[in-house]
mmCIF file of C-alpha atoms and ligand atoms in Angstrom:
data_model
loop_
_atom_site.group_PDB
_atom_site.id
_atom_site.type_symbol
_atom_site.label_atom_id
_atom_site.label_comp_id
_atom_site.label_asym_id
_atom_site.label_seq_id
_atom_site.Cartn_x
_atom_site.Cartn_y
_atom_site.Cartn_z
ATOM 1 C CA MET A 1 -10.460 -6.261 -33.079
ATOM 2 C CA LYS A 2 -12.302 -8.741 -30.534
ATOM 3 C CA ILE A 3 -11.673 -9.332 -27.688
ATOM 4 C CA VAL A 4 -10.328 -12.908 -25.731
ATOM 5 C CA ILE A 5 -12.711 -14.632 -23.084
ATOM 6 C CA ALA A 6 -11.551 -15.861 -20.114
ATOM 7 C CA PRO A 7 -10.562 -19.558 -19.897
ATOM 8 C CA ASP A 8 -8.897 -18.814 -23.706
ATOM 9 C CA PRO A 9 -5.338 -20.423 -23.393
ATOM 10 C CA GLU A 10 -4.133 -16.963 -25.161
ATOM 11 C CA LEU A 11 -4.779 -15.316 -22.324
ATOM 12 C CA ARG A 12 -2.217 -17.650 -19.965
ATOM 13 C CA ARG A 13 0.545 -16.925 -21.895
ATOM 14 C CA VAL A 14 3.200 -14.860 -21.273
ATOM 15 C CA CYS A 15 4.348 -11.323 -23.461
ATOM 16 C CA ASP A 16 7.305 -10.556 -24.740
ATOM 17 C CA PRO A 17 8.325 -7.064 -24.064
ATOM 18 C CA VAL A 18 7.876 -4.500 -27.154
ATOM 19 C CA GLU A 19 11.164 -3.739 -29.332
ATOM 20 C CA PRO A 20 11.829 -0.255 -29.359
ATOM 21 C CA GLY A 21 10.058 2.339 -31.424
ATOM 22 C CA ASP A 22 7.769 -0.652 -32.988
ATOM 23 C CA SER A 23 5.051 1.792 -34.449
ATOM 24 C CA SER A 24 2.692 -0.830 -34.821
ATOM 25 C CA VAL A 25 2.299 -0.866 -30.789
ATOM 26 C CA ILE A 26 0.600 3.042 -31.440
ATOM 27 C CA ARG A 27 -1.392 2.217 -33.892
ATOM 28 C CA THR A 28 -2.908 -1.309 -32.393
ATOM 29 C CA ALA A 29 -3.284 0.720 -29.128
ATOM 30 C CA LYS A 30 -5.388 3.475 -30.290
ATOM 31 C CA GLN A 31 -8.483 0.579 -31.581
ATOM 32 C CA MET A 32 -7.617 -0.945 -28.097
ATOM 33 C CA ALA A 33 -8.381 1.876 -26.084
ATOM 34 C CA LYS A 34 -11.738 2.045 -28.280
ATOM 35 C CA VAL A 35 -12.609 -1.392 -27.710
ATOM 36 C CA MET A 36 -12.182 -0.925 -23.816
ATOM 37 C CA TYR A 37 -14.683 2.813 -23.414
ATOM 38 C CA ARG A 38 -16.761 0.589 -25.600
ATOM 39 C CA ASN A 39 -16.513 -2.073 -23.235
ATOM 40 C CA SER A 40 -16.634 -0.057 -20.462
ATOM 41 C CA GLY A 41 -13.165 -1.027 -19.101
ATOM 42 C CA CYS A 42 -10.732 1.529 -17.325
ATOM 43 C CA GLY A 43 -7.991 -1.315 -18.351
ATOM 44 C CA LEU A 44 -7.454 -3.316 -21.647
ATOM 45 C CA ALA A 45 -4.085 -5.460 -21.959
ATOM 46 C CA ALA A 46 -2.565 -6.746 -26.084
ATOM 47 C CA PRO A 47 -2.841 -9.865 -24.631
ATOM 48 C CA GLN A 48 -6.902 -9.465 -24.284
ATOM 49 C CA VAL A 49 -7.007 -8.669 -27.976
ATOM 50 C CA GLY A 50 -4.525 -11.871 -28.633
ATOM 51 C CA ILE A 51 -1.442 -9.950 -29.134
ATOM 52 C CA HIS A 52 1.496 -11.047 -26.841
ATOM 53 C CA LYS A 53 3.637 -8.477 -26.604
ATOM 54 C CA ARG A 54 4.068 -6.833 -23.616
ATOM 55 C CA PHE A 55 1.462 -3.080 -23.705
ATOM 56 C CA ILE A 56 -1.284 -1.912 -21.623
ATOM 57 C CA VAL A 57 -3.986 0.822 -22.254
ATOM 58 C CA PHE A 58 -5.961 2.603 -19.744
ATOM 59 C CA ASP A 59 -8.033 5.055 -18.128
ATOM 60 C CA CYS A 60 -8.778 5.849 -14.430
ATOM 61 C CA ASP A 61 -9.153 9.398 -14.405
ATOM 62 C CA VAL A 62 -13.220 8.980 -13.344
ATOM 63 C CA GLU A 63 -12.932 12.925 -12.924
ATOM 64 C CA ASN A 64 -13.022 12.936 -16.604
ATOM 65 C CA GLU A 65 -15.698 12.656 -18.334
ATOM 66 C CA GLU A 66 -13.378 13.070 -21.787
ATOM 67 C CA PRO A 67 -11.764 10.138 -22.647
ATOM 68 C CA THR A 68 -8.317 10.104 -22.316
ATOM 69 C CA PRO A 69 -6.235 6.959 -22.390
ATOM 70 C CA THR A 70 -2.712 6.439 -21.413
ATOM 71 C CA LEU A 71 -0.444 3.674 -23.478
ATOM 72 C CA LEU A 72 1.752 2.449 -21.237
ATOM 73 C CA ILE A 73 4.417 -0.112 -23.335
ATOM 74 C CA ASN A 74 6.625 -2.854 -21.159
ATOM 75 C CA PRO A 75 4.979 -1.933 -17.986
ATOM 76 C CA GLU A 76 7.195 -2.841 -14.815
ATOM 77 C CA ILE A 77 6.352 -3.024 -11.079
ATOM 78 C CA VAL A 78 9.674 -1.688 -9.627
ATOM 79 C CA ASP A 79 8.745 -0.867 -6.643
ATOM 80 C CA HIS A 80 5.182 -1.848 -3.947
ATOM 81 C CA GLY A 81 3.556 -0.632 -0.719
ATOM 82 C CA ASP A 82 3.126 -3.251 2.432
ATOM 83 C CA GLU A 83 -0.190 -4.296 2.883
ATOM 84 C CA ILE A 84 -2.497 -5.868 0.457
ATOM 85 C CA ILE A 85 -5.668 -4.342 -0.331
ATOM 86 C CA ARG A 86 -9.220 -6.851 -1.083
ATOM 87 C CA SER A 87 -11.231 -5.090 -3.350
ATOM 88 C CA GLY A 88 -13.987 -5.837 -6.037
ATOM 89 C CA GLU A 89 -12.520 -5.876 -9.688
ATOM 90 C CA GLY A 90 -13.618 -6.746 -12.801
ATOM 91 C CA CYS A 91 -11.969 -7.800 -16.185
ATOM 92 C CA LEU A 92 -13.431 -7.596 -19.640
ATOM 93 C CA SER A 93 -12.286 -11.271 -20.459
ATOM 94 C CA ILE A 94 -14.129 -12.492 -18.093
ATOM 95 C CA PRO A 95 -17.731 -10.962 -18.273
ATOM 96 C CA GLY A 96 -20.082 -10.912 -16.023
ATOM 97 C CA LEU A 97 -17.907 -10.941 -12.642
ATOM 98 C CA THR A 98 -16.733 -9.355 -9.995
ATOM 99 C CA LEU A 99 -14.242 -11.079 -8.454
ATOM 100 C CA GLU A 100 -12.972 -9.273 -4.933
ATOM 101 C CA ILE A 101 -9.190 -10.041 -5.419
ATOM 102 C CA PRO A 102 -6.244 -8.870 -2.791
ATOM 103 C CA ARG A 103 -3.658 -6.181 -4.340
ATOM 104 C CA TRP A 104 -0.918 -4.440 -3.056
ATOM 105 C CA ASP A 105 -1.877 -0.836 -1.693
ATOM 106 C CA ALA A 106 0.807 1.402 -3.193
ATOM 107 C CA VAL A 107 3.188 -0.094 -6.336
ATOM 108 C CA LYS A 108 5.462 2.585 -9.147
ATOM 109 C CA VAL A 109 5.213 1.284 -12.117
ATOM 110 C CA THR A 110 7.925 2.331 -14.634
ATOM 111 C CA GLY A 111 7.666 2.108 -18.617
ATOM 112 C CA LEU A 112 7.523 3.814 -21.990
ATOM 113 C CA ASP A 113 4.990 6.771 -23.481
ATOM 114 C CA GLU A 114 3.574 6.659 -27.446
ATOM 115 C CA ASN A 115 6.738 7.878 -27.723
ATOM 116 C CA PHE A 116 9.046 5.406 -26.424
ATOM 117 C CA GLU A 117 9.640 7.311 -23.735
ATOM 118 C CA GLU A 118 10.680 6.265 -20.156
ATOM 119 C CA VAL A 119 7.318 7.136 -18.063
ATOM 120 C CA VAL A 120 6.921 6.535 -13.717
ATOM 121 C CA PHE A 121 3.520 6.099 -12.440
ATOM 122 C CA GLU A 122 3.312 5.644 -9.027
ATOM 123 C CA ALA A 123 -0.836 5.212 -7.247
ATOM 124 C CA GLU A 124 -2.080 4.053 -4.299
ATOM 125 C CA GLY A 125 -5.474 3.041 -2.581
ATOM 126 C CA ASN A 126 -7.123 4.550 -6.324
ATOM 127 C CA LEU A 127 -8.144 2.718 -8.697
ATOM 128 C CA LEU A 128 -5.007 2.973 -11.326
ATOM 129 C CA CYS A 129 -3.117 1.370 -8.427
ATOM 130 C CA ARG A 130 -5.487 -1.805 -8.831
ATOM 131 C CA CYS A 131 -5.871 -1.495 -12.558
ATOM 132 C CA LEU A 132 -1.973 -1.175 -13.423
ATOM 133 C CA GLN A 133 -1.441 -4.777 -11.280
ATOM 134 C CA HIS A 134 -4.977 -6.180 -12.649
ATOM 135 C CA GLU A 135 -3.175 -5.568 -16.103
ATOM 136 C CA ILE A 136 0.370 -6.052 -15.773
ATOM 137 C CA ASP A 137 -1.150 -8.980 -14.531
ATOM 138 C CA HIS A 138 -2.649 -9.897 -18.202
ATOM 139 C CA LEU A 139 1.152 -9.543 -19.381
ATOM 140 C CA ASN A 140 2.557 -12.188 -17.686
ATOM 141 C CA GLY A 141 -0.378 -14.854 -18.305
ATOM 142 C CA MET A 142 -2.186 -13.967 -15.342
ATOM 143 C CA THR A 143 -6.187 -13.074 -15.098
ATOM 144 C CA MET A 144 -8.118 -12.642 -11.874
ATOM 145 C CA PHE A 145 -8.452 -16.047 -11.688
ATOM 146 C CA GLU A 146 -4.666 -17.069 -11.058
ATOM 147 C CA ARG A 147 -5.028 -14.407 -8.081
ATOM 148 C CA LEU A 148 -7.843 -16.406 -6.029
ATOM 149 C CA ASP A 149 -7.015 -19.264 -3.646
ATOM 150 C CA PRO A 150 -8.135 -22.701 -4.106
ATOM 151 C CA LEU A 151 -10.759 -22.705 -2.960
ATOM 152 C CA ALA A 152 -12.092 -18.776 -3.826
ATOM 153 C CA ARG A 153 -11.057 -19.589 -7.140
ATOM 154 C CA ILE A 154 -13.312 -23.224 -7.777
ATOM 155 C CA ALA A 155 -16.396 -20.858 -5.999
ATOM 156 C CA ALA A 156 -15.772 -17.755 -8.935
ATOM 157 C CA LEU A 157 -15.230 -20.295 -11.680
ATOM 158 C CA ARG A 158 -18.361 -22.447 -11.097
ATOM 159 C CA GLU A 159 -20.418 -18.305 -10.896
ATOM 160 C CA TYR A 160 -17.843 -18.244 -14.367
ATOM 161 C CA GLN A 161 -20.060 -20.388 -15.728
ATOM 162 C CA TYR A 162 -23.048 -19.676 -14.849
ATOM 163 C CA ALA A 163 -22.569 -16.077 -15.387
ATOM 164 C CA LEU A 164 -21.163 -17.793 -19.648
ATOM 165 C CA GLU A 165 -24.205 -20.162 -19.487
ATOM 166 C CA HIS A 166 -26.822 -16.587 -19.162
ATOM 167 C CA GLY A 167 -24.753 -14.544 -22.188
ATOM 168 C CA ALA A 168 -22.897 -12.209 -19.980
ATOM 169 C CA ARG A 169 -20.844 -9.875 -22.735
ATOM 170 C CA PRO A 170 -17.652 -8.285 -21.379
ATOM 171 C CA GLY A 171 -18.096 -4.906 -20.197
ATOM 172 C CA ASP A 172 -20.873 -7.179 -17.452
ATOM 173 C CA VAL A 173 -20.623 -6.634 -14.100
ATOM 174 C CA GLU A 174 -22.262 -9.165 -13.099
ATOM 175 C CA VAL A 175 -25.004 -11.774 -14.527
ATOM 176 C CA HIS A 176 -29.105 -10.818 -14.066
ATOM 177 C CA ALA A 177 -30.539 -14.038 -14.351
HETATM 178 NI NI1 NI B 1 -8.277 -8.300 -17.192
#
């Protein structure tokens, strides 16, 4: 299982909903969690490993040293706060960069768990809040670059070009020249 790296057009595809009971998702999610931990990520969306289905894995529990990955199938933001917060964000598909990305301060996300039972996540002002929005963007074919205004995007793409030329790998949050 390999991480798809931007600007691969695979990352810009809108993913299809997971069919109820599609057990391949459970197997794939286990592998995805391994890839996520191995590369020091806190979230990974299926299209980042070349699968165009709507599911994500994440582990935003920074207090807990034990890996506790969560699988969320067909996630959807059903409600959000009133404010936008900008903060530094990385992506395993965009190695070597940390970008200031605007996100909702709070979100309510629904979806299905590994038993295909409905779950709800409410997150406010924390890593989970940001991670959920980031990973759901991936399912809609959006990377961090598409969240930036045109000028910031040009600067970020230039920085990214530099990072790639200097051998940035998934999990790198900056480039040491
Ligand atoms: Ni990402």
